Amino acid sequence: MIRNLPCVAFRLLIALLLLSAQPLAASAESDAHGGGGGAGEAAADGAQFVELEAFNVTLYRNDAPAGVLTARLVLQLHADVDRTTIYAAGTKLRDALLRDLYMMAEREAGSGPKITLDSVKARMRKAALRTLGPDVVDDVLVLALLRHGA
């Protein structure tokens, strides 16, 4: 039984690699047919979705780095808005979203309210609406909110 363990482990590794390759193949097909490769997708109702790069914010406690907060966000755009609108305003949008995340982290460090999924969603939505306008963004979806350390 122990002699077969390396063979079983190797087969399991190959199976996992094959399973993980399927989304990559689907993404490549999407790119070949004009999809966004995950960067943007169209819903059945015509709404556009644009995934933003992850945001990393340093969390402080007693003026010393104590951890990192990572947020992955997706913007849901109005059906008649082109994704290029988001790409054109990308730097300004990232700045506004990052500033709001830092403000939330600073408040929490000063014995303020804890950072929650709902609070991040609400603040990021307000920042996106303020930056891009209500005629561009319908909603901000939170794909992941991870806290490392603190």
PDB file of C-alpha atoms in Angstrom:
ATOM      1  CA  MET A   1       0.000   0.000   0.000  1.00  0.00           C
ATOM      2  CA  ILE A   2       2.779   2.444   0.900  1.00  0.00           C
ATOM      3  CA  ARG A   3       4.661   1.611  -2.317  1.00  0.00           C
ATOM      4  CA  ASN A   4       1.619   2.799  -4.340  1.00  0.00           C
ATOM      5  CA  LEU A   5       1.346   6.092  -2.447  1.00  0.00           C
ATOM      6  CA  PRO A   6       3.616   8.110  -4.824  1.00  0.00           C
ATOM      7  CA  CYS A   7       1.671   6.772  -7.813  1.00  0.00           C
ATOM      8  CA  VAL A   8      -1.679   7.686  -6.235  1.00  0.00           C
ATOM      9  CA  ALA A   9      -0.394  11.140  -5.276  1.00  0.00           C
ATOM     10  CA  PHE A  10       0.865  11.698  -8.823  1.00  0.00           C
ATOM     11  CA  ARG A  11      -2.487  10.690 -10.316  1.00  0.00           C
ATOM     12  CA  LEU A  12      -4.308  12.966  -7.895  1.00  0.00           C
ATOM     13  CA  LEU A  13      -2.038  15.860  -8.858  1.00  0.00           C
ATOM     14  CA  ILE A  14      -2.678  15.267 -12.571  1.00  0.00           C
ATOM     15  CA  ALA A  15      -6.447  15.122 -11.968  1.00  0.00           C
ATOM     16  CA  LEU A  16      -6.344  18.403 -10.039  1.00  0.00           C
ATOM     17  CA  LEU A  17      -4.324  20.076 -12.777  1.00  0.00           C
ATOM     18  CA  LEU A  18      -6.782  18.919 -15.411  1.00  0.00           C
ATOM     19  CA  LEU A  19      -9.747  20.157 -13.380  1.00  0.00           C
ATOM     20  CA  SER A  20      -8.140  23.550 -12.785  1.00  0.00           C
ATOM     21  CA  ALA A  21      -7.333  23.923 -16.501  1.00  0.00           C
ATOM     22  CA  GLN A  22     -11.001  23.859 -17.519  1.00  0.00           C
ATOM     23  CA  PRO A  23     -11.797  27.445 -16.411  1.00  0.00           C
ATOM     24  CA  LEU A  24      -8.671  28.639 -18.215  1.00  0.00           C
ATOM     25  CA  ALA A  25      -9.858  26.986 -21.409  1.00  0.00           C
ATOM     26  CA  ALA A  26     -13.288  28.588 -21.018  1.00  0.00           C
ATOM     27  CA  SER A  27     -11.615  31.946 -20.451  1.00  0.00           C
ATOM     28  CA  ALA A  28      -9.504  31.505 -23.574  1.00  0.00           C
ATOM     29  CA  GLU A  29     -12.623  30.687 -25.596  1.00  0.00           C
ATOM     30  CA  SER A  30     -14.297  33.778 -24.186  1.00  0.00           C
ATOM     31  CA  ASP A  31     -11.295  35.898 -25.237  1.00  0.00           C
ATOM     32  CA  ALA A  32     -11.346  34.406 -28.723  1.00  0.00           C
ATOM     33  CA  HIS A  33     -15.024  35.291 -29.102  1.00  0.00           C
ATOM     34  CA  GLY A  34     -14.699  38.843 -27.786  1.00  0.00           C
ATOM     35  CA  GLY A  35     -15.486  38.152 -24.132  1.00  0.00           C
ATOM     36  CA  GLY A  36     -13.591  39.927 -21.436  1.00  0.00           C
ATOM     37  CA  GLY A  37     -11.658  36.956 -20.132  1.00  0.00           C
ATOM     38  CA  GLY A  38     -13.122  37.646 -16.697  1.00  0.00           C
ATOM     39  CA  ALA A  39     -12.416  41.367 -16.792  1.00  0.00           C
ATOM     40  CA  GLY A  40     -15.927  42.080 -18.003  1.00  0.00           C
ATOM     41  CA  GLU A  41     -18.999  40.034 -18.718  1.00  0.00           C
ATOM     42  CA  ALA A  42     -22.481  40.719 -20.015  1.00  0.00           C
ATOM     43  CA  ALA A  43     -25.514  39.419 -18.166  1.00  0.00           C
ATOM     44  CA  ALA A  44     -28.650  38.095 -19.834  1.00  0.00           C
ATOM     45  CA  ASP A  45     -30.404  41.411 -19.128  1.00  0.00           C
ATOM     46  CA  GLY A  46     -27.616  43.348 -20.865  1.00  0.00           C
ATOM     47  CA  ALA A  47     -25.891  44.635 -17.728  1.00  0.00           C
ATOM     48  CA  GLN A  48     -22.112  44.751 -17.895  1.00  0.00           C
ATOM     49  CA  PHE A  49     -19.810  43.535 -15.124  1.00  0.00           C
ATOM     50  CA  VAL A  50     -16.227  44.750 -14.735  1.00  0.00           C
ATOM     51  CA  GLU A  51     -13.915  43.064 -12.248  1.00  0.00           C
ATOM     52  CA  LEU A  52     -11.376  45.411 -10.686  1.00  0.00           C
ATOM     53  CA  GLU A  53      -7.889  44.509  -9.520  1.00  0.00           C
ATOM     54  CA  ALA A  54      -7.701  43.546  -5.850  1.00  0.00           C
ATOM     55  CA  PHE A  55      -7.338  46.351  -3.312  1.00  0.00           C
ATOM     56  CA  ASN A  56      -4.864  45.828  -0.450  1.00  0.00           C
ATOM     57  CA  VAL A  57      -5.015  48.117   2.570  1.00  0.00           C
ATOM     58  CA  THR A  58      -2.589  47.981   5.495  1.00  0.00           C
ATOM     59  CA  LEU A  59      -4.305  47.759   8.871  1.00  0.00           C
ATOM     60  CA  TYR A  60      -2.599  49.554  11.772  1.00  0.00           C
ATOM     61  CA  ARG A  61      -2.797  49.064  15.508  1.00  0.00           C
ATOM     62  CA  ASN A  62      -0.964  51.489  17.816  1.00  0.00           C
ATOM     63  CA  ASP A  63       0.685  53.159  14.805  1.00  0.00           C
ATOM     64  CA  ALA A  64       2.296  49.889  13.697  1.00  0.00           C
ATOM     65  CA  PRO A  65       1.293  47.668  10.755  1.00  0.00           C
ATOM     66  CA  ALA A  66      -0.862  44.861  12.125  1.00  0.00           C
ATOM     67  CA  GLY A  67      -2.366  43.244   9.050  1.00  0.00           C
ATOM     68  CA  VAL A  68      -3.754  43.617   5.556  1.00  0.00           C
ATOM     69  CA  LEU A  69      -7.308  43.924   4.272  1.00  0.00           C
ATOM     70  CA  THR A  70      -7.852  42.695   0.706  1.00  0.00           C
ATOM     71  CA  ALA A  71     -11.026  43.480  -1.222  1.00  0.00           C
ATOM     72  CA  ARG A  72     -11.969  42.129  -4.651  1.00  0.00           C
ATOM     73  CA  LEU A  73     -14.762  44.103  -6.302  1.00  0.00           C
ATOM     74  CA  VAL A  74     -16.923  43.919  -9.412  1.00  0.00           C
ATOM     75  CA  LEU A  75     -18.801  46.887 -10.829  1.00  0.00           C
ATOM     76  CA  GLN A  76     -22.247  46.269 -12.290  1.00  0.00           C
ATOM     77  CA  LEU A  77     -22.823  48.827 -15.024  1.00  0.00           C
ATOM     78  CA  HIS A  78     -26.023  50.028 -16.628  1.00  0.00           C
ATOM     79  CA  ALA A  79     -26.950  48.046 -19.734  1.00  0.00           C
ATOM     80  CA  ASP A  80     -26.197  50.973 -22.073  1.00  0.00           C
ATOM     81  CA  VAL A  81     -22.737  51.735 -20.611  1.00  0.00           C
ATOM     82  CA  ASP A  82     -19.633  50.499 -22.379  1.00  0.00           C
ATOM     83  CA  ARG A  83     -16.795  49.010 -20.314  1.00  0.00           C
ATOM     84  CA  THR A  84     -14.369  51.474 -21.878  1.00  0.00           C
ATOM     85  CA  THR A  85     -15.997  54.142 -19.687  1.00  0.00           C
ATOM     86  CA  ILE A  86     -14.641  52.326 -16.630  1.00  0.00           C
ATOM     87  CA  TYR A  87     -11.217  51.793 -18.152  1.00  0.00           C
ATOM     88  CA  ALA A  88     -10.998  55.486 -19.053  1.00  0.00           C
ATOM     89  CA  ALA A  89     -11.776  56.509 -15.461  1.00  0.00           C
ATOM     90  CA  GLY A  90      -9.777  53.645 -13.948  1.00  0.00           C
ATOM     91  CA  THR A  91      -7.126  55.648 -12.098  1.00  0.00           C
ATOM     92  CA  LYS A  92      -9.611  58.108 -10.643  1.00  0.00           C
ATOM     93  CA  LEU A  93     -11.936  55.261  -9.627  1.00  0.00           C
ATOM     94  CA  ARG A  94      -9.156  53.197  -7.986  1.00  0.00           C
ATOM     95  CA  ASP A  95      -8.039  56.294  -6.091  1.00  0.00           C
ATOM     96  CA  ALA A  96     -11.544  56.962  -4.748  1.00  0.00           C
ATOM     97  CA  LEU A  97     -12.148  53.332  -3.754  1.00  0.00           C
ATOM     98  CA  LEU A  98      -8.726  52.960  -2.138  1.00  0.00           C
ATOM     99  CA  ARG A  99      -9.150  56.201  -0.181  1.00  0.00           C
ATOM    100  CA  ASP A 100     -12.475  54.984   1.216  1.00  0.00           C
ATOM    101  CA  LEU A 101     -10.990  51.621   2.210  1.00  0.00           C
ATOM    102  CA  TYR A 102      -8.122  53.379   3.984  1.00  0.00           C
ATOM    103  CA  MET A 103     -10.585  55.648   5.812  1.00  0.00           C
ATOM    104  CA  MET A 104     -12.502  52.571   6.978  1.00  0.00           C
ATOM    105  CA  ALA A 105      -9.264  50.937   8.169  1.00  0.00           C
ATOM    106  CA  GLU A 106      -8.201  54.090  10.049  1.00  0.00           C
ATOM    107  CA  ARG A 107     -11.568  54.328  11.797  1.00  0.00           C
ATOM    108  CA  GLU A 108     -11.371  50.707  12.861  1.00  0.00           C
ATOM    109  CA  ALA A 109      -7.830  51.205  14.209  1.00  0.00           C
ATOM    110  CA  GLY A 110      -9.088  54.104  16.330  1.00  0.00           C
ATOM    111  CA  SER A 111     -11.626  51.894  18.138  1.00  0.00           C
ATOM    112  CA  GLY A 112     -14.188  52.627  15.454  1.00  0.00           C
ATOM    113  CA  PRO A 113     -16.695  50.223  13.935  1.00  0.00           C
ATOM    114  CA  LYS A 114     -15.408  46.911  12.603  1.00  0.00           C
ATOM    115  CA  ILE A 115     -15.038  46.549   8.842  1.00  0.00           C
ATOM    116  CA  THR A 116     -17.825  44.280   7.595  1.00  0.00           C
ATOM    117  CA  LEU A 117     -18.865  42.997   4.199  1.00  0.00           C
ATOM    118  CA  ASP A 118     -21.970  45.200   4.220  1.00  0.00           C
ATOM    119  CA  SER A 119     -20.036  48.315   5.208  1.00  0.00           C
ATOM    120  CA  VAL A 120     -17.442  47.744   2.455  1.00  0.00           C
ATOM    121  CA  LYS A 121     -20.168  47.153  -0.140  1.00  0.00           C
ATOM    122  CA  ALA A 122     -22.050  50.311   0.868  1.00  0.00           C
ATOM    123  CA  ARG A 123     -18.934  52.523   0.974  1.00  0.00           C
ATOM    124  CA  MET A 124     -17.543  51.218  -2.324  1.00  0.00           C
ATOM    125  CA  ARG A 125     -20.921  51.717  -4.016  1.00  0.00           C
ATOM    126  CA  LYS A 126     -21.110  55.316  -2.782  1.00  0.00           C
ATOM    127  CA  ALA A 127     -17.545  56.003  -3.934  1.00  0.00           C
ATOM    128  CA  ALA A 128     -18.197  54.495  -7.387  1.00  0.00           C
ATOM    129  CA  LEU A 129     -21.429  56.470  -7.795  1.00  0.00           C
ATOM    130  CA  ARG A 130     -19.691  59.660  -6.668  1.00  0.00           C
ATOM    131  CA  THR A 131     -16.773  59.092  -9.080  1.00  0.00           C
ATOM    132  CA  LEU A 132     -18.535  57.703 -12.163  1.00  0.00           C
ATOM    133  CA  GLY A 133     -22.082  58.952 -11.678  1.00  0.00           C
ATOM    134  CA  PRO A 134     -25.416  57.207 -11.109  1.00  0.00           C
ATOM    135  CA  ASP A 135     -25.953  56.823 -14.846  1.00  0.00           C
ATOM    136  CA  VAL A 136     -22.918  54.484 -15.097  1.00  0.00           C
ATOM    137  CA  VAL A 137     -22.871  52.182 -12.049  1.00  0.00           C
ATOM    138  CA  ASP A 138     -25.813  50.107 -10.827  1.00  0.00           C
ATOM    139  CA  ASP A 139     -24.060  48.286  -8.007  1.00  0.00           C
ATOM    140  CA  VAL A 140     -20.733  47.185  -6.551  1.00  0.00           C
ATOM    141  CA  LEU A 141     -20.409  43.490  -5.829  1.00  0.00           C
ATOM    142  CA  VAL A 142     -17.859  42.180  -3.325  1.00  0.00           C
ATOM    143  CA  LEU A 143     -16.191  38.991  -4.562  1.00  0.00           C
ATOM    144  CA  ALA A 144     -13.900  38.628  -1.560  1.00  0.00           C
ATOM    145  CA  LEU A 145     -13.035  40.463   1.630  1.00  0.00           C
ATOM    146  CA  LEU A 146     -10.015  38.962   3.366  1.00  0.00           C
ATOM    147  CA  ARG A 147      -8.291  40.063   6.529  1.00  0.00           C
ATOM    148  CA  HIS A 148      -4.740  38.879   7.192  1.00  0.00           C
ATOM    149  CA  GLY A 149      -3.271  39.531  10.615  1.00  0.00           C
ATOM    150  CA  ALA A 150      -5.013  42.081  12.858  1.00  0.00           C
TER     151      ALA A 150
END
